[in-house]
Amino acid sequence: MEQERLDEFDKAIFSPPSDRAVKVWRYMSYTSFMALLNSGSLHLTRCDQFDDHFEGIVPEEDSRLQQDQYKDALVNKSRLTPGQLAEVLEKVWRKYQRQYVFINCWHISSHESAALWKLYGATKEAIVIQTTYDRLREVLPASYQIGEVRYVDHETYMNKEKDGFFSIMFKRKSFQYERELRVCYVDAYEFQQDVKNPAEFFCRTNARLVETVPVDLNALVESVRIGPQTPDWFVKLVKDSVLRLGYDLPVGQSGLADYPFE
């Protein structure tokens, strides 16, 4: 698959929100927050490592026969015309793209989410960092794509040939509450290198599970909020951790649980 082929899809698939200044949020545990501060990097998880096994899935299932056909075609690619080779590579990409796309997820909203606090805050030691689409775009290299996830009925929508080529930005409608903004790194170069050795490509998976990208956290983060009803000692711990590691980030506690008439 040629890099130009991916570039062709970037504009259509990774569209920015209509309001580029929209707030986006990333909910996490204290451990993940400390990893973020210590590394100064965003961590992107390989697509096939998420709990939702439908992430990036294509309509038709892999079969041993199909795999053998792809392997034979790539082993004997000298017999193929450039057009035929491009077609084979696109089909292989459709099948195995989940191993070459890395994802970092954010929630689009003008305010905090009670549902996501509940999901991440079971231990009352959850944290959310808030930024905007524009800030996120500015701190990331151009090779990292950002776009809103589209929520679709997989049984109908995903059967369209054009969408199966890059299905990473589509999720089932049951996940609509996430309102996800997705940062993606597509390792097209690694894919191109791996398929040069078909014997190994079809008997193993890409060993790398995480992609990290250094970012300026002071430029990225507008605010850090600690979970509602969190103990005072934990609020102090988070504030001290931010200062100790040399960041200038506004830290406060979520007011989601405050009684509105006090």
PDB file of C-alpha atoms in Angstrom:
ATOM      1  CA  MET A   1       0.000   0.000   0.000  1.00  0.00           C
ATOM      2  CA  GLU A   2       1.468   3.343  -1.011  1.00  0.00           C
ATOM      3  CA  GLN A   3       1.673   6.252   1.425  1.00  0.00           C
ATOM      4  CA  GLU A   4      -0.189   8.385  -1.111  1.00  0.00           C
ATOM      5  CA  ARG A   5      -3.132   6.034  -0.781  1.00  0.00           C
ATOM      6  CA  LEU A   6      -3.344   6.778   2.935  1.00  0.00           C
ATOM      7  CA  ASP A   7      -2.937  10.511   2.370  1.00  0.00           C
ATOM      8  CA  GLU A   8      -5.913  10.387   0.027  1.00  0.00           C
ATOM      9  CA  PHE A   9      -8.121   9.211   2.885  1.00  0.00           C
ATOM     10  CA  ASP A  10      -6.781  11.548   5.570  1.00  0.00           C
ATOM     11  CA  LYS A  11      -8.875  14.543   4.621  1.00  0.00           C
ATOM     12  CA  ALA A  12     -12.108  12.551   4.426  1.00  0.00           C
ATOM     13  CA  ILE A  13     -11.586  10.334   7.478  1.00  0.00           C
ATOM     14  CA  PHE A  14      -9.854  12.658   9.952  1.00  0.00           C
ATOM     15  CA  SER A  15     -12.120  15.667   9.866  1.00  0.00           C
ATOM     16  CA  PRO A  16     -11.813  18.249  12.677  1.00  0.00           C
ATOM     17  CA  PRO A  17     -14.824  19.192  14.822  1.00  0.00           C
ATOM     18  CA  SER A  18     -16.931  22.052  13.509  1.00  0.00           C
ATOM     19  CA  ASP A  19     -15.709  24.071  16.504  1.00  0.00           C
ATOM     20  CA  ARG A  20     -11.942  23.693  16.617  1.00  0.00           C
ATOM     21  CA  ALA A  21     -11.861  25.316  20.069  1.00  0.00           C
ATOM     22  CA  VAL A  22     -14.165  22.641  21.515  1.00  0.00           C
ATOM     23  CA  LYS A  23     -13.116  21.203  24.868  1.00  0.00           C
ATOM     24  CA  VAL A  24     -11.832  17.645  24.922  1.00  0.00           C
ATOM     25  CA  TRP A  25     -11.150  15.523  27.996  1.00  0.00           C
ATOM     26  CA  ARG A  26      -9.033  12.509  28.844  1.00  0.00           C
ATOM     27  CA  TYR A  27     -10.064  10.617  31.986  1.00  0.00           C
ATOM     28  CA  MET A  28      -7.444   8.454  33.680  1.00  0.00           C
ATOM     29  CA  SER A  29      -6.186   6.903  36.884  1.00  0.00           C
ATOM     30  CA  TYR A  30      -3.585   8.568  39.083  1.00  0.00           C
ATOM     31  CA  THR A  31      -1.035   5.994  37.876  1.00  0.00           C
ATOM     32  CA  SER A  32      -1.681   6.920  34.249  1.00  0.00           C
ATOM     33  CA  PHE A  33      -1.512  10.615  35.123  1.00  0.00           C
ATOM     34  CA  MET A  34       1.894  10.147  36.760  1.00  0.00           C
ATOM     35  CA  ALA A  35       3.102   8.193  33.726  1.00  0.00           C
ATOM     36  CA  LEU A  36       2.021  11.124  31.563  1.00  0.00           C
ATOM     37  CA  LEU A  37       3.914  13.637  33.719  1.00  0.00           C
ATOM     38  CA  ASN A  38       7.034  11.492  34.029  1.00  0.00           C
ATOM     39  CA  SER A  39       7.306  10.741  30.327  1.00  0.00           C
ATOM     40  CA  GLY A  40       6.011  14.055  28.977  1.00  0.00           C
ATOM     41  CA  SER A  41       4.455  11.951  26.245  1.00  0.00           C
ATOM     42  CA  LEU A  42       1.068  10.784  25.068  1.00  0.00           C
ATOM     43  CA  HIS A  43       0.741   7.019  24.820  1.00  0.00           C
ATOM     44  CA  LEU A  44      -1.164   5.520  21.889  1.00  0.00           C
ATOM     45  CA  THR A  45      -2.373   1.937  22.196  1.00  0.00           C
ATOM     46  CA  ARG A  46      -2.356  -0.453  19.264  1.00  0.00           C
ATOM     47  CA  CYS A  47      -5.873  -0.827  17.902  1.00  0.00           C
ATOM     48  CA  ASP A  48      -6.209  -4.569  18.476  1.00  0.00           C
ATOM     49  CA  GLN A  49      -5.389  -4.189  22.194  1.00  0.00           C
ATOM     50  CA  PHE A  50      -8.642  -2.453  23.158  1.00  0.00           C
ATOM     51  CA  ASP A  51     -11.392  -4.283  25.040  1.00  0.00           C
ATOM     52  CA  ASP A  52     -13.838  -3.717  22.180  1.00  0.00           C
ATOM     53  CA  HIS A  53     -12.926  -6.461  19.738  1.00  0.00           C
ATOM     54  CA  PHE A  54     -14.843  -4.647  17.002  1.00  0.00           C
ATOM     55  CA  GLU A  55     -12.206  -1.880  16.947  1.00  0.00           C
ATOM     56  CA  GLY A  56     -11.054  -1.524  13.360  1.00  0.00           C
ATOM     57  CA  ILE A  57     -12.696  -4.750  12.259  1.00  0.00           C
ATOM     58  CA  VAL A  58     -13.553  -5.281   8.594  1.00  0.00           C
ATOM     59  CA  PRO A  59     -16.799  -6.970   7.455  1.00  0.00           C
ATOM     60  CA  GLU A  60     -15.464 -10.264   6.206  1.00  0.00           C
ATOM     61  CA  GLU A  61     -13.565 -12.645   8.460  1.00  0.00           C
ATOM     62  CA  ASP A  62     -10.067 -13.863   7.711  1.00  0.00           C
ATOM     63  CA  SER A  63      -9.870 -17.345   6.302  1.00  0.00           C
ATOM     64  CA  ARG A  64      -6.895 -19.622   5.908  1.00  0.00           C
ATOM     65  CA  LEU A  65      -7.516 -19.776   2.164  1.00  0.00           C
ATOM     66  CA  GLN A  66      -7.468 -15.979   1.842  1.00  0.00           C
ATOM     67  CA  GLN A  67      -4.288 -15.739   3.888  1.00  0.00           C
ATOM     68  CA  ASP A  68      -2.570 -18.341   1.729  1.00  0.00           C
ATOM     69  CA  GLN A  69      -3.680 -16.488  -1.420  1.00  0.00           C
ATOM     70  CA  TYR A  70      -2.262 -13.179  -0.131  1.00  0.00           C
ATOM     71  CA  LYS A  71       0.968 -14.855   0.944  1.00  0.00           C
ATOM     72  CA  ASP A  72       1.397 -16.559  -2.429  1.00  0.00           C
ATOM     73  CA  ALA A  73       0.721 -13.304  -4.274  1.00  0.00           C
ATOM     74  CA  LEU A  74       3.324 -11.400  -2.254  1.00  0.00           C
ATOM     75  CA  VAL A  75       5.920 -14.166  -2.461  1.00  0.00           C
ATOM     76  CA  ASN A  76       5.503 -14.213  -6.245  1.00  0.00           C
ATOM     77  CA  LYS A  77       4.863 -10.501  -6.679  1.00  0.00           C
ATOM     78  CA  SER A  78       7.236 -10.302  -9.655  1.00  0.00           C
ATOM     79  CA  ARG A  79       4.458 -11.976 -11.654  1.00  0.00           C
ATOM     80  CA  LEU A  80       1.990  -9.223 -10.787  1.00  0.00           C
ATOM     81  CA  THR A  81       1.467  -5.969 -12.604  1.00  0.00           C
ATOM     82  CA  PRO A  82       1.826  -2.806 -10.487  1.00  0.00           C
ATOM     83  CA  GLY A  83      -1.959  -2.524 -10.460  1.00  0.00           C
ATOM     84  CA  GLN A  84      -2.434  -6.099  -9.291  1.00  0.00           C
ATOM     85  CA  LEU A  85       0.196  -5.687  -6.562  1.00  0.00           C
ATOM     86  CA  ALA A  86      -1.476  -2.500  -5.325  1.00  0.00           C
ATOM     87  CA  GLU A  87      -4.790  -4.352  -5.154  1.00  0.00           C
ATOM     88  CA  VAL A  88      -3.278  -7.198  -3.113  1.00  0.00           C
ATOM     89  CA  LEU A  89      -1.568  -4.779  -0.725  1.00  0.00           C
ATOM     90  CA  GLU A  90      -4.829  -2.914  -0.190  1.00  0.00           C
ATOM     91  CA  LYS A  91      -6.640  -6.152   0.645  1.00  0.00           C
ATOM     92  CA  VAL A  92      -3.866  -7.149   3.058  1.00  0.00           C
ATOM     93  CA  TRP A  93      -4.047  -3.704   4.659  1.00  0.00           C
ATOM     94  CA  ARG A  94      -7.799  -4.075   5.110  1.00  0.00           C
ATOM     95  CA  LYS A  95      -7.245  -7.341   6.954  1.00  0.00           C
ATOM     96  CA  TYR A  96      -4.287  -6.375   9.114  1.00  0.00           C
ATOM     97  CA  GLN A  97      -4.581  -2.629   9.661  1.00  0.00           C
ATOM     98  CA  ARG A  98      -5.425  -3.120  13.361  1.00  0.00           C
ATOM     99  CA  GLN A  99      -1.797  -4.100  14.000  1.00  0.00           C
ATOM    100  CA  TYR A 100      -0.418  -0.898  12.480  1.00  0.00           C
ATOM    101  CA  VAL A 101      -2.688   1.805  13.879  1.00  0.00           C
ATOM    102  CA  PHE A 102      -2.144   3.291  17.349  1.00  0.00           C
ATOM    103  CA  ILE A 103      -4.862   5.247  19.155  1.00  0.00           C
ATOM    104  CA  ASN A 104      -5.228   7.808  21.943  1.00  0.00           C
ATOM    105  CA  CYS A 105      -8.819   8.631  22.955  1.00  0.00           C
ATOM    106  CA  TRP A 106     -10.442  11.889  24.138  1.00  0.00           C
ATOM    107  CA  HIS A 107     -14.024  12.838  25.018  1.00  0.00           C
ATOM    108  CA  ILE A 108     -15.655  15.809  23.282  1.00  0.00           C
ATOM    109  CA  SER A 109     -17.850  17.908  25.565  1.00  0.00           C
ATOM    110  CA  SER A 110     -18.307  21.452  26.822  1.00  0.00           C
ATOM    111  CA  HIS A 111     -18.436  20.110  30.386  1.00  0.00           C
ATOM    112  CA  GLU A 112     -17.380  17.156  32.539  1.00  0.00           C
ATOM    113  CA  SER A 113     -19.105  13.814  32.128  1.00  0.00           C
ATOM    114  CA  ALA A 114     -20.750  12.217  35.161  1.00  0.00           C
ATOM    115  CA  ALA A 115     -20.798   8.877  33.321  1.00  0.00           C
ATOM    116  CA  LEU A 116     -17.072   8.932  32.633  1.00  0.00           C
ATOM    117  CA  TRP A 117     -16.252  10.014  36.187  1.00  0.00           C
ATOM    118  CA  LYS A 118     -18.225   6.997  37.348  1.00  0.00           C
ATOM    119  CA  LEU A 119     -16.433   4.742  34.888  1.00  0.00           C
ATOM    120  CA  TYR A 120     -12.921   5.891  35.793  1.00  0.00           C
ATOM    121  CA  GLY A 121     -13.485   7.016  39.357  1.00  0.00           C
ATOM    122  CA  ALA A 122     -14.407   3.791  41.100  1.00  0.00           C
ATOM    123  CA  THR A 123     -11.436   4.201  43.459  1.00  0.00           C
ATOM    124  CA  LYS A 124     -12.058   7.963  43.915  1.00  0.00           C
ATOM    125  CA  GLU A 125      -8.545   8.560  42.620  1.00  0.00           C
ATOM    126  CA  ALA A 126      -9.416   9.507  39.045  1.00  0.00           C
ATOM    127  CA  ILE A 127      -8.146  12.530  37.158  1.00  0.00           C
ATOM    128  CA  VAL A 128      -9.144  14.259  33.945  1.00  0.00           C
ATOM    129  CA  ILE A 129      -7.030  16.558  31.835  1.00  0.00           C
ATOM    130  CA  GLN A 130      -8.847  19.078  29.658  1.00  0.00           C
ATOM    131  CA  THR A 131      -7.616  20.708  26.490  1.00  0.00           C
ATOM    132  CA  THR A 132      -9.067  21.740  23.127  1.00  0.00           C
ATOM    133  CA  TYR A 133      -8.883  20.277  19.650  1.00  0.00           C
ATOM    134  CA  ASP A 134      -6.686  23.173  18.506  1.00  0.00           C
ATOM    135  CA  ARG A 135      -4.214  22.734  21.360  1.00  0.00           C
ATOM    136  CA  LEU A 136      -4.006  19.004  20.718  1.00  0.00           C
ATOM    137  CA  ARG A 137      -3.402  19.565  17.025  1.00  0.00           C
ATOM    138  CA  GLU A 138      -0.688  22.142  17.723  1.00  0.00           C
ATOM    139  CA  VAL A 139       1.418  19.940  20.027  1.00  0.00           C
ATOM    140  CA  LEU A 140       1.303  16.838  17.825  1.00  0.00           C
ATOM    141  CA  PRO A 141       3.470  16.209  14.750  1.00  0.00           C
ATOM    142  CA  ALA A 142       1.714  16.392  11.393  1.00  0.00           C
ATOM    143  CA  SER A 143       2.137  12.620  11.014  1.00  0.00           C
ATOM    144  CA  TYR A 144      -0.409  12.104  13.827  1.00  0.00           C
ATOM    145  CA  GLN A 145      -3.997  12.351  12.633  1.00  0.00           C
ATOM    146  CA  ILE A 146      -6.966  13.577  14.695  1.00  0.00           C
ATOM    147  CA  GLY A 147     -10.645  13.131  13.938  1.00  0.00           C
ATOM    148  CA  GLU A 148     -14.073  12.505  15.374  1.00  0.00           C
ATOM    149  CA  VAL A 149     -15.166   8.885  15.571  1.00  0.00           C
ATOM    150  CA  ARG A 150     -18.267   8.039  13.534  1.00  0.00           C
ATOM    151  CA  TYR A 151     -20.844   5.778  15.153  1.00  0.00           C
ATOM    152  CA  VAL A 152     -22.498   3.429  12.685  1.00  0.00           C
ATOM    153  CA  ASP A 153     -24.455   0.234  12.269  1.00  0.00           C
ATOM    154  CA  HIS A 154     -21.662  -2.163  11.330  1.00  0.00           C
ATOM    155  CA  GLU A 155     -23.988  -4.636   9.620  1.00  0.00           C
ATOM    156  CA  THR A 156     -25.032  -2.100   7.002  1.00  0.00           C
ATOM    157  CA  TYR A 157     -22.584   0.784   6.867  1.00  0.00           C
ATOM    158  CA  MET A 158     -19.330  -1.155   7.150  1.00  0.00           C
ATOM    159  CA  ASN A 159     -20.126  -3.340   4.180  1.00  0.00           C
ATOM    160  CA  LYS A 160     -19.310  -0.450   1.885  1.00  0.00           C
ATOM    161  CA  GLU A 161     -15.975  -1.083   0.214  1.00  0.00           C
ATOM    162  CA  LYS A 162     -14.659   2.446   0.704  1.00  0.00           C
ATOM    163  CA  ASP A 163     -15.086   2.395   4.486  1.00  0.00           C
ATOM    164  CA  GLY A 164     -13.491  -0.973   5.034  1.00  0.00           C
ATOM    165  CA  PHE A 165     -10.192   0.434   3.794  1.00  0.00           C
ATOM    166  CA  PHE A 166      -9.816   2.485   6.970  1.00  0.00           C
ATOM    167  CA  SER A 167     -12.315   1.293   9.549  1.00  0.00           C
ATOM    168  CA  ILE A 168     -10.397   2.585  12.579  1.00  0.00           C
ATOM    169  CA  MET A 169     -12.530   5.741  12.754  1.00  0.00           C
ATOM    170  CA  PHE A 170     -15.854   3.878  12.940  1.00  0.00           C
ATOM    171  CA  LYS A 171     -17.455   2.382  16.042  1.00  0.00           C
ATOM    172  CA  ARG A 172     -20.762   0.769  16.872  1.00  0.00           C
ATOM    173  CA  LYS A 173     -23.695   3.011  17.780  1.00  0.00           C
ATOM    174  CA  SER A 174     -23.764   1.542  21.286  1.00  0.00           C
ATOM    175  CA  PHE A 175     -20.632   3.594  22.026  1.00  0.00           C
ATOM    176  CA  GLN A 176     -22.133   6.928  20.975  1.00  0.00           C
ATOM    177  CA  TYR A 177     -22.080   8.224  24.548  1.00  0.00           C
ATOM    178  CA  GLU A 178     -18.262   8.372  24.303  1.00  0.00           C
ATOM    179  CA  ARG A 179     -18.307  11.241  21.768  1.00  0.00           C
ATOM    180  CA  GLU A 180     -14.743  10.288  20.992  1.00  0.00           C
ATOM    181  CA  LEU A 181     -12.041  12.378  19.420  1.00  0.00           C
ATOM    182  CA  ARG A 182      -9.340   9.991  18.302  1.00  0.00           C
ATOM    183  CA  VAL A 183      -5.627  10.603  17.839  1.00  0.00           C
ATOM    184  CA  CYS A 184      -4.164   8.054  15.418  1.00  0.00           C
ATOM    185  CA  TYR A 185      -0.689   7.153  14.327  1.00  0.00           C
ATOM    186  CA  VAL A 186      -0.665   5.005  11.200  1.00  0.00           C
ATOM    187  CA  ASP A 187       2.595   3.121  10.831  1.00  0.00           C
ATOM    188  CA  ALA A 188       2.360   2.677   7.076  1.00  0.00           C
ATOM    189  CA  TYR A 189       6.142   2.472   6.737  1.00  0.00           C
ATOM    190  CA  GLU A 190       6.377  -0.485   9.140  1.00  0.00           C
ATOM    191  CA  PHE A 191       3.558  -2.206   7.261  1.00  0.00           C
ATOM    192  CA  GLN A 192       5.409  -1.738   3.974  1.00  0.00           C
ATOM    193  CA  GLN A 193       8.598  -3.173   5.457  1.00  0.00           C
ATOM    194  CA  ASP A 194       6.856  -6.155   7.050  1.00  0.00           C
ATOM    195  CA  VAL A 195       5.034  -7.275   3.909  1.00  0.00           C
ATOM    196  CA  LYS A 196       8.372  -7.511   2.127  1.00  0.00           C
ATOM    197  CA  ASN A 197       8.849 -10.752   4.055  1.00  0.00           C
ATOM    198  CA  PRO A 198       5.510 -12.581   3.598  1.00  0.00           C
ATOM    199  CA  ALA A 199       6.688 -15.768   5.321  1.00  0.00           C
ATOM    200  CA  GLU A 200       7.121 -13.892   8.613  1.00  0.00           C
ATOM    201  CA  PHE A 201       4.287 -11.383   8.112  1.00  0.00           C
ATOM    202  CA  PHE A 202       1.555 -14.039   7.997  1.00  0.00           C
ATOM    203  CA  CYS A 203       2.785 -16.047  10.976  1.00  0.00           C
ATOM    204  CA  ARG A 204       3.257 -13.278  13.547  1.00  0.00           C
ATOM    205  CA  THR A 205       1.865  -9.944  14.652  1.00  0.00           C
ATOM    206  CA  ASN A 206       3.586  -6.601  14.934  1.00  0.00           C
ATOM    207  CA  ALA A 207       5.359  -6.852  18.298  1.00  0.00           C
ATOM    208  CA  ARG A 208       5.022  -3.170  19.226  1.00  0.00           C
ATOM    209  CA  LEU A 209       1.941  -2.523  21.382  1.00  0.00           C
ATOM    210  CA  VAL A 210       2.376   1.184  22.194  1.00  0.00           C
ATOM    211  CA  GLU A 211       3.425   4.312  20.326  1.00  0.00           C
ATOM    212  CA  THR A 212       4.638   7.287  22.380  1.00  0.00           C
ATOM    213  CA  VAL A 213       4.912  10.880  21.234  1.00  0.00           C
ATOM    214  CA  PRO A 214       6.553  13.642  23.316  1.00  0.00           C
ATOM    215  CA  VAL A 215       4.342  16.709  23.764  1.00  0.00           C
ATOM    216  CA  ASP A 216       4.556  20.045  25.575  1.00  0.00           C
ATOM    217  CA  LEU A 217       2.131  19.396  28.439  1.00  0.00           C
ATOM    218  CA  ASN A 218       2.185  23.025  29.571  1.00  0.00           C
ATOM    219  CA  ALA A 219       0.989  24.037  26.106  1.00  0.00           C
ATOM    220  CA  LEU A 220      -1.471  21.172  25.821  1.00  0.00           C
ATOM    221  CA  VAL A 221      -3.304  21.094  29.158  1.00  0.00           C
ATOM    222  CA  GLU A 222      -5.780  23.853  30.044  1.00  0.00           C
ATOM    223  CA  SER A 223      -6.771  22.285  33.361  1.00  0.00           C
ATOM    224  CA  VAL A 224      -6.368  19.216  35.537  1.00  0.00           C
ATOM    225  CA  ARG A 225      -9.399  18.177  37.558  1.00  0.00           C
ATOM    226  CA  ILE A 226      -9.484  15.622  40.320  1.00  0.00           C
ATOM    227  CA  GLY A 227     -12.503  13.382  40.806  1.00  0.00           C
ATOM    228  CA  PRO A 228     -15.525  14.617  42.781  1.00  0.00           C
ATOM    229  CA  GLN A 229     -15.627  13.727  46.486  1.00  0.00           C
ATOM    230  CA  THR A 230     -11.920  12.871  46.447  1.00  0.00           C
ATOM    231  CA  PRO A 231     -10.172  13.112  49.862  1.00  0.00           C
ATOM    232  CA  ASP A 232      -8.178  16.280  50.597  1.00  0.00           C
ATOM    233  CA  TRP A 233      -4.928  14.320  50.922  1.00  0.00           C
ATOM    234  CA  PHE A 234      -5.279  13.067  47.351  1.00  0.00           C
ATOM    235  CA  VAL A 235      -5.926  16.567  45.999  1.00  0.00           C
ATOM    236  CA  LYS A 236      -2.730  17.735  47.730  1.00  0.00           C
ATOM    237  CA  LEU A 237      -0.825  14.725  46.382  1.00  0.00           C
ATOM    238  CA  VAL A 238      -1.775  15.561  42.809  1.00  0.00           C
ATOM    239  CA  LYS A 239      -0.896  19.247  43.180  1.00  0.00           C
ATOM    240  CA  ASP A 240       2.460  18.383  44.763  1.00  0.00           C
ATOM    241  CA  SER A 241       3.209  15.864  42.021  1.00  0.00           C
ATOM    242  CA  VAL A 242       2.597  18.440  39.297  1.00  0.00           C
ATOM    243  CA  LEU A 243       4.853  21.015  40.981  1.00  0.00           C
ATOM    244  CA  ARG A 244       7.586  18.514  41.841  1.00  0.00           C
ATOM    245  CA  LEU A 245       7.875  17.454  38.204  1.00  0.00           C
ATOM    246  CA  GLY A 246       8.187  21.058  37.060  1.00  0.00           C
ATOM    247  CA  TYR A 247       4.848  21.637  35.349  1.00  0.00           C
ATOM    248  CA  ASP A 248       2.754  24.778  35.454  1.00  0.00           C
ATOM    249  CA  LEU A 249      -0.699  23.230  35.235  1.00  0.00           C
ATOM    250  CA  PRO A 250      -3.857  24.546  36.932  1.00  0.00           C
ATOM    251  CA  VAL A 251      -5.106  21.790  39.239  1.00  0.00           C
ATOM    252  CA  GLY A 252      -8.478  21.753  40.972  1.00  0.00           C
ATOM    253  CA  GLN A 253     -11.147  19.407  42.169  1.00  0.00           C
ATOM    254  CA  SER A 254     -14.225  18.657  40.122  1.00  0.00           C
ATOM    255  CA  GLY A 255     -17.309  20.489  41.329  1.00  0.00           C
ATOM    256  CA  LEU A 256     -19.631  17.907  39.805  1.00  0.00           C
ATOM    257  CA  ALA A 257     -20.824  16.691  43.204  1.00  0.00           C
ATOM    258  CA  ASP A 258     -21.284  20.130  44.752  1.00  0.00           C
ATOM    259  CA  TYR A 259     -24.778  20.962  45.957  1.00  0.00           C
ATOM    260  CA  PRO A 260     -25.956  23.731  43.580  1.00  0.00           C
ATOM    261  CA  PHE A 261     -27.552  26.012  46.214  1.00  0.00           C
ATOM    262  CA  GLU A 262     -24.848  26.187  48.841  1.00  0.00           C
TER     263      GLU A 262
END
